[in-house]
Coordinates of C-alpha atoms in Angstrom, one line a residue:
X74 CA 0.0 0.0 0.0
X75 CA 1.2 3.4 -0.8
X76 CA 1.5 6.1 1.7
X77 CA -1.1 8.9 1.3
X78 CA 0.1 12.5 1.3
X79 CA -1.8 15.0 3.4
X80 CA -2.0 17.6 0.7
X81 CA -2.8 15.5 -2.4
X82 CA -4.3 12.2 -3.5
X83 CA -2.5 9.0 -3.3
X84 CA -0.2 8.1 -6.2
X85 CA -1.1 4.7 -7.8
X86 CA 1.8 2.3 -8.7
X87 CA 2.4 1.9 -12.4
X88 CA 1.6 -1.5 -14.0
X89 CA 4.5 -3.5 -15.3
X90 CA 4.3 -4.2 -19.0
X91 CA 4.6 -7.8 -20.1
X92 CA 7.6 -8.6 -22.2
X93 CA 8.4 -11.5 -24.5
X94 CA 11.0 -13.9 -23.3
X95 CA 13.6 -12.7 -25.8
X96 CA 12.9 -9.0 -25.5
X97 CA 15.5 -6.8 -23.7
X98 CA 14.8 -5.2 -20.5
X99 CA 14.2 -1.4 -20.7
X100 CA 17.3 0.5 -19.6
X101 CA 19.6 -2.5 -20.2
X102 CA 22.3 -2.4 -22.9
X103 CA 21.5 -4.1 -26.2
X104 CA 24.4 -6.5 -26.0
X105 CA 23.9 -7.6 -22.4
X106 CA 22.0 -10.9 -21.8
X107 CA 21.5 -10.4 -18.0
X108 CA 17.9 -10.4 -16.9
X109 CA 16.8 -7.8 -14.4
X110 CA 15.3 -8.6 -11.0
X111 CA 11.8 -7.6 -12.1
X112 CA 11.7 -9.7 -15.3
X113 CA 9.7 -12.9 -15.5
X114 CA 9.2 -15.4 -18.4
X115 CA 6.0 -17.0 -19.7
X116 CA 6.3 -20.7 -20.6
X117 CA 5.6 -21.3 -24.3
X118 CA 2.4 -23.2 -25.3
X119 CA 2.6 -27.0 -25.6
X120 CA 1.6 -27.1 -29.3
X121 CA 3.3 -24.2 -31.2
X122 CA 2.1 -25.3 -34.6
X123 CA -1.1 -24.8 -36.6
X124 CA -3.8 -27.4 -37.0
X125 CA -3.8 -27.9 -40.8
X126 CA -4.9 -31.5 -41.4
X127 CA -8.5 -31.2 -40.3
X128 CA -9.6 -34.8 -40.5
X129 CA -12.8 -35.5 -38.6
X130 CA -14.2 -39.1 -38.3
X131 CA -17.9 -39.8 -37.6
X132 CA -18.3 -42.9 -35.5
X133 CA -21.9 -44.2 -35.1
X134 CA -24.0 -47.3 -35.7
X135 CA -27.4 -48.6 -36.8
X136 CA -30.2 -49.7 -34.4
X137 CA -30.1 -53.3 -33.2
X138 CA -26.5 -53.5 -32.0
X139 CA -25.6 -55.5 -28.8
X140 CA -23.8 -54.3 -25.8
X141 CA -20.3 -55.5 -27.0
X142 CA -20.6 -53.4 -30.2
X143 CA -21.7 -50.4 -28.2
X144 CA -18.6 -50.7 -25.9
X145 CA -16.3 -51.2 -28.9
X146 CA -17.7 -48.0 -30.6
X147 CA -17.1 -46.1 -27.3
X148 CA -13.6 -47.4 -27.1
X149 CA -12.8 -46.2 -30.6
X150 CA -14.2 -42.8 -29.7
X151 CA -12.0 -42.7 -26.6
X152 CA -8.8 -43.6 -28.6
X153 CA -9.5 -41.2 -31.4
X154 CA -9.7 -37.6 -30.2
X155 CA -10.6 -36.4 -33.7
X156 CA -13.8 -38.4 -33.8
X157 CA -17.4 -37.3 -33.5
X158 CA -20.6 -39.1 -32.4
X159 CA -24.1 -39.1 -33.6
X160 CA -27.4 -40.8 -32.8
X161 CA -28.2 -44.3 -34.1
X162 CA -29.5 -44.5 -37.7
X163 CA -32.7 -46.3 -38.5
X164 CA -32.3 -49.6 -40.4
X165 CA -35.0 -48.6 -42.9
X166 CA -32.8 -45.7 -44.2
X167 CA -30.5 -46.2 -47.1
X168 CA -26.8 -46.1 -46.6
X169 CA -26.2 -43.1 -48.9
X170 CA -28.0 -40.9 -46.3
X171 CA -24.8 -41.2 -44.2
X172 CA -23.0 -38.9 -46.6
X173 CA -25.5 -36.1 -45.7
X174 CA -25.1 -36.8 -42.0
X175 CA -21.3 -36.5 -42.3
X176 CA -21.7 -33.2 -44.2
X177 CA -23.9 -31.9 -41.4
X178 CA -21.4 -33.0 -38.8
X179 CA -18.5 -31.5 -40.9
X180 CA -16.8 -34.9 -41.1
X181 CA -14.9 -36.2 -44.1
X182 CA -14.3 -39.8 -42.8
X183 CA -16.8 -42.3 -41.4
X184 CA -16.8 -45.5 -39.4
X185 CA -20.3 -47.0 -39.5
X186 CA -21.3 -50.2 -37.6
X187 CA -24.2 -52.1 -39.2
X188 CA -25.9 -54.9 -37.2
X189 CA -28.0 -57.6 -38.9
X190 CA -30.1 -60.4 -37.2
X191 CA -28.8 -59.1 -33.8
X192 CA -25.7 -61.3 -34.2
X193 CA -23.8 -60.3 -37.3
X194 CA -21.7 -57.1 -37.2
X195 CA -20.5 -55.2 -40.3
X196 CA -18.1 -52.2 -40.3
X197 CA -18.0 -49.6 -43.1
X198 CA -14.9 -47.4 -43.5
X199 CA -15.6 -44.6 -46.0
X200 CA -14.1 -41.4 -47.3
X201 CA -17.1 -39.2 -47.7
X202 CA -18.6 -38.0 -49.9
X203 CA -16.6 -39.2 -53.0
X204 CA -15.2 -42.5 -51.8
X205 CA -13.7 -45.1 -51.7
X206 CA -15.4 -47.2 -49.1
X207 CA -14.8 -50.7 -47.7
X208 CA -17.1 -53.1 -46.0
X209 CA -15.9 -55.6 -43.4
X210 CA -17.3 -58.4 -41.3
X211 CA -16.2 -57.8 -37.7
X212 CA -15.3 -61.0 -35.7
X213 CA -13.7 -61.8 -32.3
X214 CA -14.6 -58.5 -30.7
X215 CA -13.0 -57.8 -27.3
X216 CA -13.4 -54.5 -25.6
X217 CA -11.3 -52.5 -23.2
X218 CA -13.3 -53.4 -20.1
X219 CA -13.6 -57.0 -21.0
X220 CA -9.9 -57.7 -21.6
X221 CA -8.5 -56.1 -18.4
X222 CA -5.0 -55.6 -19.9
X223 CA -2.2 -54.2 -17.9
X224 CA -1.3 -51.5 -20.5
X225 CA -2.4 -47.9 -20.3
X226 CA -1.9 -44.8 -22.4
X227 CA -2.6 -41.1 -22.1
X228 CA -6.0 -40.0 -23.2
X229 CA -5.9 -38.2 -26.5
X230 CA -2.3 -39.1 -27.3
X231 CA -1.2 -39.6 -31.0
X232 CA -0.7 -43.3 -32.0
X233 CA 1.9 -44.9 -34.3
X234 CA 0.4 -47.0 -37.1
X235 CA 2.2 -50.3 -37.8
X236 CA 1.3 -52.2 -40.9
X237 CA 2.1 -55.7 -42.1
X238 CA 4.4 -55.9 -45.2
X239 CA 1.5 -57.5 -47.1
X240 CA -0.1 -54.1 -47.3
X241 CA 2.6 -53.0 -49.8
X242 CA 2.4 -56.0 -52.0
X243 CA -1.3 -56.3 -53.0
X244 CA -3.1 -53.3 -54.6
X245 CA -6.3 -53.7 -52.6
X246 CA -4.3 -53.8 -49.4
X247 CA -2.5 -50.7 -50.4
X248 CA -5.8 -48.9 -50.8
X249 CA -6.9 -50.1 -47.4
X250 CA -3.6 -49.0 -45.9
X251 CA -4.2 -45.4 -47.1
X252 CA -7.8 -45.5 -45.8
X253 CA -6.6 -46.7 -42.4
X254 CA -3.9 -44.0 -42.2
X255 CA -6.4 -41.2 -42.9
X256 CA -9.0 -42.5 -40.5
X257 CA -7.0 -43.8 -37.5
X258 CA -4.1 -41.3 -37.4
X259 CA -4.7 -38.3 -35.1
X260 CA -4.0 -35.1 -37.0
X261 CA -1.0 -33.1 -35.8
X262 CA -1.8 -30.1 -33.5
X263 CA -5.4 -31.2 -33.0
X264 CA -7.0 -29.2 -30.2
X265 CA -8.2 -32.3 -28.3
X266 CA -5.0 -34.3 -28.8
X267 CA -1.8 -34.5 -26.7
X268 CA 1.7 -34.0 -28.2
X269 CA 2.8 -37.4 -27.0
X270 CA 3.3 -40.8 -28.8
X271 CA 2.8 -43.6 -26.3
X272 CA 0.8 -46.4 -28.1
X273 CA 0.8 -48.3 -31.4
X274 CA -2.1 -49.4 -33.6
X275 CA -1.0 -52.6 -35.5
X276 CA -2.7 -54.0 -38.6
X277 CA -1.7 -57.5 -39.4
X278 CA -2.8 -59.7 -42.3
X279 CA -3.3 -63.4 -41.3
X280 CA -5.6 -66.0 -42.6
X281 CA -7.0 -63.6 -45.2
X282 CA -8.2 -61.3 -42.4
X283 CA -6.9 -58.0 -40.9
X284 CA -6.2 -58.2 -37.1
X285 CA -6.3 -55.0 -35.1
X286 CA -4.3 -54.6 -31.9
X287 CA -3.4 -51.7 -29.6
X288 CA -0.2 -51.7 -27.7
X289 CA 1.4 -49.3 -25.2
X290 CA 5.1 -48.3 -25.6
X291 CA 7.0 -48.6 -22.3
X292 CA 9.6 -45.9 -22.0
X293 CA 12.2 -47.9 -20.1
X294 CA 12.9 -50.6 -22.6
X295 CA 10.6 -49.7 -25.5
X296 CA 8.7 -53.0 -25.1
X297 CA 5.0 -53.3 -25.9
X298 CA 2.1 -54.1 -23.6
X299 CA -1.4 -54.7 -25.0
X300 CA -4.1 -52.2 -24.1
X301 CA -7.1 -53.2 -26.2
X302 CA -9.6 -53.3 -27.8
X303 CA -9.0 -56.0 -30.3
X304 CA -11.1 -57.2 -33.3
X305 CA -10.7 -59.0 -36.6
X306 CA -11.8 -57.5 -39.9
X307 CA -12.8 -59.9 -42.7
X308 CA -12.9 -57.9 -46.0
X309 CA -16.0 -58.3 -48.1
X310 CA -15.9 -55.6 -50.9
X311 CA -14.3 -52.3 -51.8
X312 CA -16.5 -49.8 -53.5
X313 CA -15.5 -46.8 -55.6
X314 CA -18.0 -44.5 -54.1
X315 CA -19.0 -43.7 -50.6
X316 CA -21.3 -46.5 -49.3
X317 CA -21.9 -47.8 -52.8
X318 CA -20.9 -47.5 -56.4
X319 CA -18.9 -49.8 -58.7
X320 CA -17.1 -52.7 -57.0
X321 CA -13.3 -52.3 -57.1
X322 CA -12.5 -55.6 -55.3
X323 CA -14.4 -58.6 -54.0
X324 CA -12.9 -61.0 -51.5
X325 CA -13.0 -64.6 -53.0
X326 CA -12.2 -66.1 -49.6
X327 CA -15.2 -64.5 -47.9
X328 CA -17.9 -66.7 -46.5
X329 CA -21.1 -65.1 -45.2
X330 CA -22.2 -65.9 -41.7
X331 CA -25.5 -67.4 -43.0
X332 CA -23.6 -69.8 -45.2
X333 CA -21.3 -70.7 -42.3
X334 CA -24.2 -71.4 -40.0
X335 CA -25.9 -73.5 -42.8
X336 CA -22.8 -75.6 -43.2
X337 CA -22.7 -76.3 -39.4
X338 CA -26.3 -77.3 -39.4
X339 CA -25.7 -79.6 -42.4
X340 CA -22.7 -81.3 -40.7
X341 CA -24.8 -81.9 -37.6
X342 CA -27.6 -83.3 -39.7
X343 CA -25.2 -85.6 -41.6
X344 CA -23.9 -87.1 -38.4
X345 CA -27.4 -87.7 -37.1
X346 CA -28.4 -89.2 -40.5
X347 CA -25.4 -91.5 -40.4
X348 CA -26.3 -92.8 -36.9
X349 CA -29.9 -93.5 -38.0
X350 CA -28.6 -95.5 -41.0
X351 CA -26.3 -97.6 -38.8
X352 CA -29.3 -98.4 -36.5
X353 CA -31.4 -99.4 -39.5
X354 CA -28.7 -101.7 -40.8
X355 CA -28.4 -103.4 -37.3
X356 CA -32.2 -103.9 -37.1
X357 CA -32.2 -105.5 -40.6
X358 CA -29.4 -107.9 -39.6
X359 CA -31.3 -108.9 -36.5
X360 CA -34.6 -109.5 -38.3
X361 CA -33.0 -111.4 -41.3
X362 CA -33.4 -115.2 -41.6
X363 CA -30.6 -117.3 -40.2
X364 CA -28.6 -119.5 -42.6
X365 CA -29.4 -123.2 -42.1
X366 CA -26.5 -125.6 -41.9
X367 CA -26.8 -128.9 -43.7
X368 CA -27.2 -132.0 -41.6
X369 CA -24.0 -133.7 -40.5
X370 CA -24.1 -137.5 -41.2
X371 CA -21.6 -138.2 -38.4
X372 CA -24.0 -137.0 -35.7
X373 CA -25.7 -140.4 -35.7
X374 CA -22.7 -141.9 -33.9
X375 CA -23.6 -140.1 -30.7
X376 CA -27.3 -141.1 -30.7
X377 CA -27.9 -144.1 -28.3
X378 CA -31.4 -145.7 -28.6
X379 CA -33.3 -146.0 -25.3
X380 CA -35.2 -149.2 -24.2
X381 CA -38.8 -149.0 -25.2
X382 CA -41.1 -149.6 -22.2
X383 CA -44.6 -151.0 -22.7
X384 CA -47.4 -148.6 -22.2
X385 CA -49.7 -149.7 -19.3
X386 CA -53.1 -148.2 -18.9
X387 CA -54.7 -148.7 -15.4
X388 CA -58.5 -149.2 -15.7
X389 CA -59.1 -149.9 -12.0
X390 CA -58.6 -147.4 -9.2
X391 CA -55.7 -148.4 -6.9
X392 CA -56.6 -149.5 -3.4
X393 CA -56.1 -146.9 -0.6
X394 CA -53.7 -147.7 2.3
X395 CA -55.2 -148.5 5.7
X396 CA -55.1 -145.7 8.3
X397 CA -53.2 -146.9 11.5
X398 CA -53.6 -144.9 14.7
X399 CA -50.6 -144.0 16.8
X400 CA -51.0 -145.7 20.1
X401 CA -48.2 -143.8 21.8
X402 CA -49.7 -140.4 21.3
X403 CA -52.3 -140.4 24.1
X404 CA -49.7 -141.6 26.5
X405 CA -47.5 -138.6 25.6
X406 CA -50.3 -136.2 26.2
X407 CA -51.1 -137.7 29.6
X408 CA -47.4 -137.3 30.7
X409 CA -47.4 -133.7 29.8
X410 CA -50.5 -133.0 31.9
X411 CA -49.0 -134.8 34.9
X412 CA -45.8 -132.6 34.6
X413 CA -47.9 -129.4 34.6
X414 CA -49.8 -130.5 37.7
X415 CA -46.5 -131.4 39.5
X416 CA -45.1 -128.0 38.7
X417 CA -48.1 -126.1 40.0
X418 CA -48.1 -128.1 43.3

């Protein structure tokens, strides 16, 4: 506080003007680098560049998805700070309506999850509004909360993208590689991103499918620890336009889930039919006539003829045997009575 003078008003202290870190102090010599006692520096901003690559990805789904698909969609939104969300699309609407939704959301890339029969999940990756676009069947989905991996990464950090060498050999894989780079890579100097690289997105081609994994980079020894989520993409078709148009590539190794379930049912039915045929053959064998063996002439040796007894027919009733009374029985009864009398006396 300044001391007030009796005669006049109090004098206010003058404000100190802010100076840039490299600006010289007033009153100092132009060649001297020594900072004065009143000088202070402002730390530079974290991102000094300008956000030029304004890629925005719209991630949403159709109605009828299950809980696992919903969690997978939320995990992708968490890992991609340049993504946007939207309400679920009605299944009656056509797919080309998504281009208008992306235009309203100011997005030039789209990841759309399409559910069918409440058990099959399809993923569309598209460059809106001109294309190209690719349709995949999503298999073996495991979310972040389900895996409980030990890895962890900073929210909003920029990932490294690692691709299998197969992506440089085949032309359709090269197109998918460019599509993956533009969708999954976080633009530099994005407002919601962090200027750190601490995890890796890997795309590996095995068994005619694309396997997605997310790993954390440990600073101590640069080893990798899986974070999640993980899923497998089975390519179906690549279209020239966005969500439609001429077909550029069709996977000859793709088998639809309906056909896969049909083959499983046919195999089970074939096993059951085979068991029934085995039972029928066994019943026919049991009911079939037995093969008669011809008579053996040597069996007569063991036959010994028995003596023939004359047949006697009794015409008269046989005489009954005479009934003889037991004379000793009354004497035994009399002795028992005498013994009872003797005991009572």
